[in-house]
mmCIF file of C-alpha atoms and ligand atoms in Angstrom:
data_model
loop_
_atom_site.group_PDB
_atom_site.id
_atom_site.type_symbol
_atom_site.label_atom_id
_atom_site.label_comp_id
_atom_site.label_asym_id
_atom_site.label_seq_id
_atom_site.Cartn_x
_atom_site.Cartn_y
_atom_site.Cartn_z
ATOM 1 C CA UNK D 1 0.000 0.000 0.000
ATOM 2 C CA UNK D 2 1.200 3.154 -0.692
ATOM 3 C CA UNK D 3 1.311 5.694 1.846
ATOM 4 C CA UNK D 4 1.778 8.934 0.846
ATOM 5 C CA UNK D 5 -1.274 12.093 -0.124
ATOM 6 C CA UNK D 6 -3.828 10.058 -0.657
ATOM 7 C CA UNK D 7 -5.835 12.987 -1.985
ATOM 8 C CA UNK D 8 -9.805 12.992 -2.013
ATOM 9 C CA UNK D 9 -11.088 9.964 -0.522
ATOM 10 C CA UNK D 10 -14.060 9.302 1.609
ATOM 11 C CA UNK D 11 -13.583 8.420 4.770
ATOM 12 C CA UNK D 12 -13.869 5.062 5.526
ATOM 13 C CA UNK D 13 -11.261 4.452 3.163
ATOM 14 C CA UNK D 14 -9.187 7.129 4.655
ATOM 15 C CA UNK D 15 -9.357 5.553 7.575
ATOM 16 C CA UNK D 16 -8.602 2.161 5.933
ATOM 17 C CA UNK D 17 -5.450 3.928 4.785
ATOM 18 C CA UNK D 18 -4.128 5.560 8.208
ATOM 19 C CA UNK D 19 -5.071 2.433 9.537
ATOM 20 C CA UNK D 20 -2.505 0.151 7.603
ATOM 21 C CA UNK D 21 -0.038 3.462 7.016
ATOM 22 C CA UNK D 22 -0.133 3.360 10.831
ATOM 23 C CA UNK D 23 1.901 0.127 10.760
ATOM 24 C CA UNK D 24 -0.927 -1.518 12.690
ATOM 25 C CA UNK D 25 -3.006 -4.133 10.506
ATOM 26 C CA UNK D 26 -7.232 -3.295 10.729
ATOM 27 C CA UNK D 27 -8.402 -6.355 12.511
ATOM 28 C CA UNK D 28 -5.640 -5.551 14.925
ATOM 29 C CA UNK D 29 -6.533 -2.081 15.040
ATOM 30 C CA UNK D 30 -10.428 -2.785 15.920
ATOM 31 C CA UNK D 31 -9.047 -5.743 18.956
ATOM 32 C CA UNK D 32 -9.342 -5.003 22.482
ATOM 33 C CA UNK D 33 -5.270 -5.060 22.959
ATOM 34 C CA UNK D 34 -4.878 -6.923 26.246
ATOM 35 C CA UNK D 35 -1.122 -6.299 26.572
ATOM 36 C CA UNK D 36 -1.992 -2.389 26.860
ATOM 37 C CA UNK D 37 -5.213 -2.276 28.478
ATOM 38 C CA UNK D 38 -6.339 -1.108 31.898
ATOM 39 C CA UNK D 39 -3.418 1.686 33.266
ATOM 40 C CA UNK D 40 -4.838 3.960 36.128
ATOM 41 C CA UNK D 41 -3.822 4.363 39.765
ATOM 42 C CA UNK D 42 -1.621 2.054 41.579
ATOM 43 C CA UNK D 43 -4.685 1.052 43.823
ATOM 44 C CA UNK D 44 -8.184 1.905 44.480
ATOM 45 C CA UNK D 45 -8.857 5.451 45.704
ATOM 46 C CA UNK D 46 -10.117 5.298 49.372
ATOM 47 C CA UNK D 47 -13.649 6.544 49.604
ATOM 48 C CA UNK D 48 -13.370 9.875 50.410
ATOM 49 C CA UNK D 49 -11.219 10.859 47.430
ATOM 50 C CA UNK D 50 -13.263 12.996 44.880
ATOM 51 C CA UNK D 51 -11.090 14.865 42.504
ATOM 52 C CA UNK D 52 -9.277 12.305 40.109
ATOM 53 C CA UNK D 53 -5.589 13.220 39.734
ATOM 54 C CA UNK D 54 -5.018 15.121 36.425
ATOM 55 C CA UNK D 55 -4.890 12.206 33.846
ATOM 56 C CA UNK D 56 -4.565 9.376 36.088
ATOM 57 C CA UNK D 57 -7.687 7.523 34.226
ATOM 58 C CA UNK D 58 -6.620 7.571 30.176
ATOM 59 C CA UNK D 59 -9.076 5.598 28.998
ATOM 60 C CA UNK D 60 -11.685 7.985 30.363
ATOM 61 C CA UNK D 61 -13.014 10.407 27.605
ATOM 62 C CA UNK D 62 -15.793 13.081 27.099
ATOM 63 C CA UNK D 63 -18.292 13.416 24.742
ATOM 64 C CA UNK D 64 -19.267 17.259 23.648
ATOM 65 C CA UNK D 65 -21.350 18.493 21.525
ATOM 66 C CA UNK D 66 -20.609 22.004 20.393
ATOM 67 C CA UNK D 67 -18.058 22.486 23.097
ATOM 68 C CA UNK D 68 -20.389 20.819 25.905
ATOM 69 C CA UNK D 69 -19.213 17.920 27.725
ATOM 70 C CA UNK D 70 -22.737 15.742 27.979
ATOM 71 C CA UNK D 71 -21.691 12.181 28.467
ATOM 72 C CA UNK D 72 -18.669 10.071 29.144
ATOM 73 C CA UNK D 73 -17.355 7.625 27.587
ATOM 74 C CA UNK D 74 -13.986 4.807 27.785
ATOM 75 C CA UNK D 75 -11.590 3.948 24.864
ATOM 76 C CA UNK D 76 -11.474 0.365 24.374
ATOM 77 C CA UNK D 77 -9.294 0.171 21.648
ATOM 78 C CA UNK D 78 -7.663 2.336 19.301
ATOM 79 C CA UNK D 79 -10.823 3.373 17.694
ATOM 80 C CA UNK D 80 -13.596 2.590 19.772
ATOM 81 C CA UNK D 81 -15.626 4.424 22.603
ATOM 82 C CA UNK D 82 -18.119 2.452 25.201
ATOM 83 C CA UNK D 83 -20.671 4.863 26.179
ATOM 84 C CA UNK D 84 -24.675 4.191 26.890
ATOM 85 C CA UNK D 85 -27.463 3.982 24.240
ATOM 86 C CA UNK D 86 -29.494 6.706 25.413
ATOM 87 C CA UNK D 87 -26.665 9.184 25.494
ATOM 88 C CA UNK D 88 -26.708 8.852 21.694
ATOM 89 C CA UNK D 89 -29.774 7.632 20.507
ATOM 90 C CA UNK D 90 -31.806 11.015 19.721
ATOM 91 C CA UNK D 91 -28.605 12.110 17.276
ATOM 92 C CA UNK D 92 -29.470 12.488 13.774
ATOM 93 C CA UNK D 93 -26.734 12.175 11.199
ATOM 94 C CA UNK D 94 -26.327 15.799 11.331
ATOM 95 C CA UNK D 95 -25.672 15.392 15.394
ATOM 96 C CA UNK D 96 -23.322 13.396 14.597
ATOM 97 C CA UNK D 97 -21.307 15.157 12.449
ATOM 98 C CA UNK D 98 -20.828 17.362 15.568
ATOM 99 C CA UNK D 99 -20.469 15.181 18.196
ATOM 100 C CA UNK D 100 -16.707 14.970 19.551
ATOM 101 C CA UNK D 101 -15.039 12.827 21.616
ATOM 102 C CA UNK D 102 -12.462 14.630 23.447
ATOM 103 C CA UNK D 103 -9.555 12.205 24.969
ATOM 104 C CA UNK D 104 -6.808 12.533 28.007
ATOM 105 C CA UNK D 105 -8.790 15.802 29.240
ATOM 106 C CA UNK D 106 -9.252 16.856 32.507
ATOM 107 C CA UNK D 107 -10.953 20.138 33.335
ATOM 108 C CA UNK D 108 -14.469 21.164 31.759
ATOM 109 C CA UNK D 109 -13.171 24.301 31.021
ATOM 110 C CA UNK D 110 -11.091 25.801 29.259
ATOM 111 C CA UNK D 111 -11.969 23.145 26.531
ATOM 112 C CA UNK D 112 -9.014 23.246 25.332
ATOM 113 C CA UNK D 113 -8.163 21.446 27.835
ATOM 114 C CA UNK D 114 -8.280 17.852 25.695
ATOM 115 C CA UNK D 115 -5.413 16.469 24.381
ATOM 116 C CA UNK D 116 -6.516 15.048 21.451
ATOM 117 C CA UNK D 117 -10.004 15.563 19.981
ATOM 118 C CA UNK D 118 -11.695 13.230 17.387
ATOM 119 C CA UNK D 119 -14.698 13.117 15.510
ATOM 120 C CA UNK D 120 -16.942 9.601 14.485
ATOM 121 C CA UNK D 121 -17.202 8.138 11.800
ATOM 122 C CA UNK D 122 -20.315 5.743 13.205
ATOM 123 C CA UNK D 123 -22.523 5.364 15.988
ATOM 124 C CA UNK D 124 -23.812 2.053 16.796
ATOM 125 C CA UNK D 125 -26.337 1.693 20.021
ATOM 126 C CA UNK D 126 -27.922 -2.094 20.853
ATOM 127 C CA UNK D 127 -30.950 -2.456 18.995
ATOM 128 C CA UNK D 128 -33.248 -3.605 21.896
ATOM 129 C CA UNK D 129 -32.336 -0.660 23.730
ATOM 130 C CA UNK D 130 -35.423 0.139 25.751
ATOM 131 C CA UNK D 131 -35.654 4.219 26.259
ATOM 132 C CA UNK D 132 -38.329 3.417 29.146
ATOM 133 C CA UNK D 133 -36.942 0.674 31.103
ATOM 134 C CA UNK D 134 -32.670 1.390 29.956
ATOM 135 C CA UNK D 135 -32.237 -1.943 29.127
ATOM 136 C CA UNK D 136 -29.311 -2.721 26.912
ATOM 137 C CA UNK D 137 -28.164 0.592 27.363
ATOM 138 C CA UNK D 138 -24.844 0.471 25.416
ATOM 139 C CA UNK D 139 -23.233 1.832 22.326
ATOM 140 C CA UNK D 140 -19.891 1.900 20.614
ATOM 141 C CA UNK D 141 -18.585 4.938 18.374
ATOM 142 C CA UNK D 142 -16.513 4.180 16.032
ATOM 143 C CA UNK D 143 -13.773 7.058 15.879
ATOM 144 C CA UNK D 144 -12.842 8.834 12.001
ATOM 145 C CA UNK D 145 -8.775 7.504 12.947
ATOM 146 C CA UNK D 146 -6.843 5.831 15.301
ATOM 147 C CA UNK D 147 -5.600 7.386 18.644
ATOM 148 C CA UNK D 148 -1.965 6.744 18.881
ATOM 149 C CA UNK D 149 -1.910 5.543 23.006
ATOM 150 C CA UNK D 150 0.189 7.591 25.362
ATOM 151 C CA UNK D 151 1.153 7.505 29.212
ATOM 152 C CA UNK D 152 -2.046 9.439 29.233
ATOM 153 C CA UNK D 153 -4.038 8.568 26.724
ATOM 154 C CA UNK D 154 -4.626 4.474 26.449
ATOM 155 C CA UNK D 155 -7.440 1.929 26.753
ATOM 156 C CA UNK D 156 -9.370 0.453 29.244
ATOM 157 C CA UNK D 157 -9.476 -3.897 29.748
ATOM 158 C CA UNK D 158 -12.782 -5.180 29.517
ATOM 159 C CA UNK D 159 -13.749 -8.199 31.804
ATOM 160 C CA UNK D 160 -14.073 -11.613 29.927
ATOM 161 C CA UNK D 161 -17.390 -12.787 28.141
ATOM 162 C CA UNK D 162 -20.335 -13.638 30.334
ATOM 163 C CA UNK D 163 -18.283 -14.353 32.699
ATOM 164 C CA UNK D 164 -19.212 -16.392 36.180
ATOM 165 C CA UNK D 165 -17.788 -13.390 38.164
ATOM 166 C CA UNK D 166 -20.835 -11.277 39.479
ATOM 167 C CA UNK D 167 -18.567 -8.535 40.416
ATOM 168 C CA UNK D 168 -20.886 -8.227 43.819
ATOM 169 C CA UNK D 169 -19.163 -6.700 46.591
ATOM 170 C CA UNK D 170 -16.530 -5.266 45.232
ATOM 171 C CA UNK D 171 -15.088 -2.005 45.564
ATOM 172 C CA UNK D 172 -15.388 -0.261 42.344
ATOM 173 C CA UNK D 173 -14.338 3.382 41.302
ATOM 174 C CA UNK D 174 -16.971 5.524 39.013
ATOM 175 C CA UNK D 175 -15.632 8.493 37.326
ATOM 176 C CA UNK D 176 -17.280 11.407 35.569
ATOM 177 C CA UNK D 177 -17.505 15.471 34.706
ATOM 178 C CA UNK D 178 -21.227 15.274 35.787
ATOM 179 C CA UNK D 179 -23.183 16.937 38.879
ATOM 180 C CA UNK D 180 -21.112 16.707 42.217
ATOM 181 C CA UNK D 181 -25.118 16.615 43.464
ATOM 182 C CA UNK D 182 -28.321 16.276 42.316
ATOM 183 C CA UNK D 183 -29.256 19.833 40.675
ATOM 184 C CA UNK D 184 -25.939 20.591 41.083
ATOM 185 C CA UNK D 185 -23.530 22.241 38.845
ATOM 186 C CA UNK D 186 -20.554 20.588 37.143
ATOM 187 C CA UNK D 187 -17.209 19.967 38.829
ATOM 188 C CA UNK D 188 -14.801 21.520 36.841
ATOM 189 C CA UNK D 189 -12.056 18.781 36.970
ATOM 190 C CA UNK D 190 -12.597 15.100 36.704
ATOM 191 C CA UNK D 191 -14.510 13.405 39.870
ATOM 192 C CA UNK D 192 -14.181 10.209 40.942
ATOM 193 C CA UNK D 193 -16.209 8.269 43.868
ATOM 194 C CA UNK D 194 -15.111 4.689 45.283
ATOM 195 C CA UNK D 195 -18.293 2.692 45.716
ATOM 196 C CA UNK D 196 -19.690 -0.908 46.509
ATOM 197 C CA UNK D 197 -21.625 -3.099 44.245
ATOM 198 C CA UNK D 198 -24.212 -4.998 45.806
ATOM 199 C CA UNK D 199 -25.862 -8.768 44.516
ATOM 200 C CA UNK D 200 -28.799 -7.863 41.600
ATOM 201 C CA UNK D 201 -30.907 -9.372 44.201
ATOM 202 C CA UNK D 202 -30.154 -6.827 46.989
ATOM 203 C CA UNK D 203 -30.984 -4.230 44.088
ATOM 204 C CA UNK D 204 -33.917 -5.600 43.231
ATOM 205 C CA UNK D 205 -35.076 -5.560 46.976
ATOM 206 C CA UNK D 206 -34.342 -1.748 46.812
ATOM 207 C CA UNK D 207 -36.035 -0.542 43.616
ATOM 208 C CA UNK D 208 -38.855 -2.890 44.463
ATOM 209 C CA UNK D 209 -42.460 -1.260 43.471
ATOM 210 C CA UNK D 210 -40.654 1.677 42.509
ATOM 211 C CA UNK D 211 -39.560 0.657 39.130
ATOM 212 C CA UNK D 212 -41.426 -1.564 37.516
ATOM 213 C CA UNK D 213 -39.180 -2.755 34.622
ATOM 214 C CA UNK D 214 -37.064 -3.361 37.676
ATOM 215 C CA UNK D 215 -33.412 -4.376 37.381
ATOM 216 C CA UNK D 216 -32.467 -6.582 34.747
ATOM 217 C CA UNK D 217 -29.341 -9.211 34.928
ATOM 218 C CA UNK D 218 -27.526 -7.207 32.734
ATOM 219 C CA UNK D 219 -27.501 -4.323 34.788
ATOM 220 C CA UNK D 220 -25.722 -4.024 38.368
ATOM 221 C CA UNK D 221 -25.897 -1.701 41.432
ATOM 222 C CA UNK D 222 -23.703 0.206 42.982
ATOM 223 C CA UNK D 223 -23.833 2.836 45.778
ATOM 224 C CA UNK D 224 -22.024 4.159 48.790
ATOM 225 C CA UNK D 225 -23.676 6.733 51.944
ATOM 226 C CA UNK D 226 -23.369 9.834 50.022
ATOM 227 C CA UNK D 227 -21.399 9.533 46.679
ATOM 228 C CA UNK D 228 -23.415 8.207 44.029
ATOM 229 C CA UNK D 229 -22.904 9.140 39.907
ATOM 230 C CA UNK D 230 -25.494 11.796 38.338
ATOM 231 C CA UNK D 231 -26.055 13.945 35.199
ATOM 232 C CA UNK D 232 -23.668 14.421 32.813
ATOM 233 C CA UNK D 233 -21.712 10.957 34.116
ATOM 234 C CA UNK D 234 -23.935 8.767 31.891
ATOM 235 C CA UNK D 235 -21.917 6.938 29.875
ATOM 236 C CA UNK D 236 -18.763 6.712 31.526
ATOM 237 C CA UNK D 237 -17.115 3.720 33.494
ATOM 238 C CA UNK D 238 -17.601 1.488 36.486
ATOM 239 C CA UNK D 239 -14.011 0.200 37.209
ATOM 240 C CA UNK D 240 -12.612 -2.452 39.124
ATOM 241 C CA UNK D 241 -9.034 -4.019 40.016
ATOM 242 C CA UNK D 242 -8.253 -7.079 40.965
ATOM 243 C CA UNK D 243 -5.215 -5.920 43.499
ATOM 244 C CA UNK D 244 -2.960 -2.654 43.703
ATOM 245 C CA UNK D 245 -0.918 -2.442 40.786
ATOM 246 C CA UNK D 246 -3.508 -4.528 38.410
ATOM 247 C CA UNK D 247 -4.709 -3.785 35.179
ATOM 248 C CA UNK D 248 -7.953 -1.724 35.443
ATOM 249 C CA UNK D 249 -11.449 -3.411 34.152
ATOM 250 C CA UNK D 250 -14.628 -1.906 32.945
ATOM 251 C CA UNK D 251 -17.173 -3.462 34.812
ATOM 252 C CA UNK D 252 -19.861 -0.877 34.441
ATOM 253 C CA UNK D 253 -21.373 1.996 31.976
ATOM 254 C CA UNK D 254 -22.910 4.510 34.126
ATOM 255 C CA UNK D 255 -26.565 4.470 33.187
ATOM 256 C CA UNK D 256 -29.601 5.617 35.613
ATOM 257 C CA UNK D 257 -30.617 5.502 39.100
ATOM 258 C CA UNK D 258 -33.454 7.363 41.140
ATOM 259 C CA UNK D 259 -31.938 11.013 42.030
ATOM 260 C CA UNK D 260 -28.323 10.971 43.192
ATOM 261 C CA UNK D 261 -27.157 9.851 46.411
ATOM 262 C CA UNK D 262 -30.830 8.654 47.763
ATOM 263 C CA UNK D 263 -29.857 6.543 50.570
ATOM 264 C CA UNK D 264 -32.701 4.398 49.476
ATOM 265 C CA UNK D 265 -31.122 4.051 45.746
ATOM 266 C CA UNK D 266 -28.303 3.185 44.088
ATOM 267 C CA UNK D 267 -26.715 3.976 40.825
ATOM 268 C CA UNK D 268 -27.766 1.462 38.185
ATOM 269 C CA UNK D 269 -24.901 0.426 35.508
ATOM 270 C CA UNK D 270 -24.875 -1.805 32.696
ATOM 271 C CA UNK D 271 -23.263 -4.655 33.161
ATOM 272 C CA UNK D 272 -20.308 -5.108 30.425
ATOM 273 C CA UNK D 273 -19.867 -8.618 30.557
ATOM 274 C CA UNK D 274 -23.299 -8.819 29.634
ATOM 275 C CA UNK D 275 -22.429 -7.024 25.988
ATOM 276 C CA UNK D 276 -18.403 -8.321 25.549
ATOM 277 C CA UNK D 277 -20.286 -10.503 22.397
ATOM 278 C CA UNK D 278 -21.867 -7.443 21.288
ATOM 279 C CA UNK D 279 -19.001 -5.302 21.353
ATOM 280 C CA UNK D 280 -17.559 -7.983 19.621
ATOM 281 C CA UNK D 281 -20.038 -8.083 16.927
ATOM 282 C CA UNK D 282 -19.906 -4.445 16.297
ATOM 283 C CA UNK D 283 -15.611 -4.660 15.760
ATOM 284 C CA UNK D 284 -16.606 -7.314 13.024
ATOM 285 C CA UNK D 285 -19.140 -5.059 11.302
ATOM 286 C CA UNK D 286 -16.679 -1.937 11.144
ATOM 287 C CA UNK D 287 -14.204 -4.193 9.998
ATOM 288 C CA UNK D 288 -16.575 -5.615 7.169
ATOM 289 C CA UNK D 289 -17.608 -2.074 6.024
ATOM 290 C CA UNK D 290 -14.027 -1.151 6.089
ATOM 291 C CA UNK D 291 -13.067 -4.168 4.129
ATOM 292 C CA UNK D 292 -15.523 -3.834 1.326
ATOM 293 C CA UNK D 293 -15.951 -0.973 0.656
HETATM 294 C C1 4AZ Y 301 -27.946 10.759 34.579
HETATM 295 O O1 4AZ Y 301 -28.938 11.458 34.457
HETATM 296 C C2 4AZ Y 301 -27.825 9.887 35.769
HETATM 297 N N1 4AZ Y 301 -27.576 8.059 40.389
HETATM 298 C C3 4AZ Y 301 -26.780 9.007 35.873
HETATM 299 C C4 4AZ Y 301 -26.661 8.186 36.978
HETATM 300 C C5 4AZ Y 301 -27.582 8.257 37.979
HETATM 301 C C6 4AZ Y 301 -28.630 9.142 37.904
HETATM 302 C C7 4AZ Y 301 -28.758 9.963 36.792
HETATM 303 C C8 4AZ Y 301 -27.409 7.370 39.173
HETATM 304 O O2 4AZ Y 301 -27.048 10.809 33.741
#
């Protein structure tokens, strides 16, 4: 292939091109890369910590539209964003055109604040997502070019298919530019709250005749007395690690709850190992557009 101007093309097959003039072949390009995955604080933040050290999470990104951070969002790959379905799913093509996905920022404002700012090329959200109950409430944008990984920019390690593990329990770290409190304003730097997952039975006990859709398996809880995710986090990751110094995992996409920080409710996330196949799926589609095109 030859990589020099390659003048007016459209932009799949620009990508196509950067993609392979990158030195990195397409199906590797569109693989969760395992050796790379996960970097983020030594350990767990204790549970009082709130601001997130400048950088410290580089998978986490921000979606704006015209300049406004709405949603968050976690690289998984070179080219690929996790984020929920219903921060997305009211975009028209025209929406889309403007949505950006701003990488290895910190602060809200200024916004120039990202490092490295990328449009998308497509937006894919699950097909049986459910705007009244937030089931399957998941979607992968494809970015218009690869991000080249940095100490500070790099993606996140998602946890295996399906798998066994619950994840109940555990102590898991949520971060996000949205409201500190319900009807609050937004932080200006990055937050962060340590909180506990709980067994989808235990959150079923809690949203019991209050939600009626009620909490599905692909969905699980988290909360902690005080600190709970809210507006403007949708989107963005629940995280976990095994031990200090272990790769970080996205457990979680932050997705809806009842108010922020009721002691009677906690956050609601959906559950990633729930979707691994999906996400898998939609790699395999980009790849086949790519491809023949
Ligand atoms: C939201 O509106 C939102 N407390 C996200 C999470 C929670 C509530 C609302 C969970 O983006």
């Amino acid at each position: 292939m030859k990589c020099s101007n390659p003048g007016v093309l459209p932009v799949y097959l620009l990508l196509l091109i950067t993609l392979q003039c990158s030195g990195v072949s397409v199906n590797h390009a569109l693989k969760n890369d395992n050796r790379r995955c996960g970097s983020g604080p030594y350990k767990t933040p204790s549970f009082g910590e709130t601001n997130a050290v400048k950088n410290s999470w580089p998978s986490m990104v921000a979606l704006l539209m015209y300049n406004r951070q709405f949603c968050g969002g976690s690289l998984i790959d070179s080219i690929h964003v996790v984020t929920a379905a219903h921060c997305v799913v009211s975009f028209s093509a025209r929406n889309i055109s403007k949505l950006r996905v701003a990488l290895g920022m910190h602060s809200l404002r200024p916004v120039k604040d990202p490092q490295v700012t990328k449009t998308v090329l497509r937006v894919a959200y699950h097909n049986d997502f459910n705007a009244e109950t937030f089931y399957n409430d998941i979607a992968l944008l494809t970015l218009d070019s690869p991000v080249v990984f940095t100490p500070t920019i790099s993606p996140i390690c998602l946890p295996p298919n399906d798998s066994s593990d619950q994840h109940a329990y555990r102590k898991t770290v949520a971060i996000g530019w949205g409201a500190p409190t319900e009807n609050g304003t937004q932080a200006n730097v990055l937050q962060q709250i340590t909180i506990l997952t709980m067994t989808n039975a235990e959150c079923r006990n809690r949203f019991d005749g209050v939600v009626t859709s009620g909490i599905a398996d692909h969905m699980i809880c988290a909360s902690y007395p005080g600190k709970d995710t809210c507006t403007g986090d949708s989107g963005g990751p629940l995280l976990v690690q095994d031990m200090p110094g272990a790769k970080w995992i996205q457990i979680g996409i932050i997705s809806w709850g009842i108010g922020c920080a009721d002691p009677d409710f906690p956050g609601v996330y959906t559950r990633i190992s729930s979707f691994v196949d999906w996400i898998e799926k939609q790699n395999q589609l980009d790849l086949h557009i790519l491809m023949s095109k």
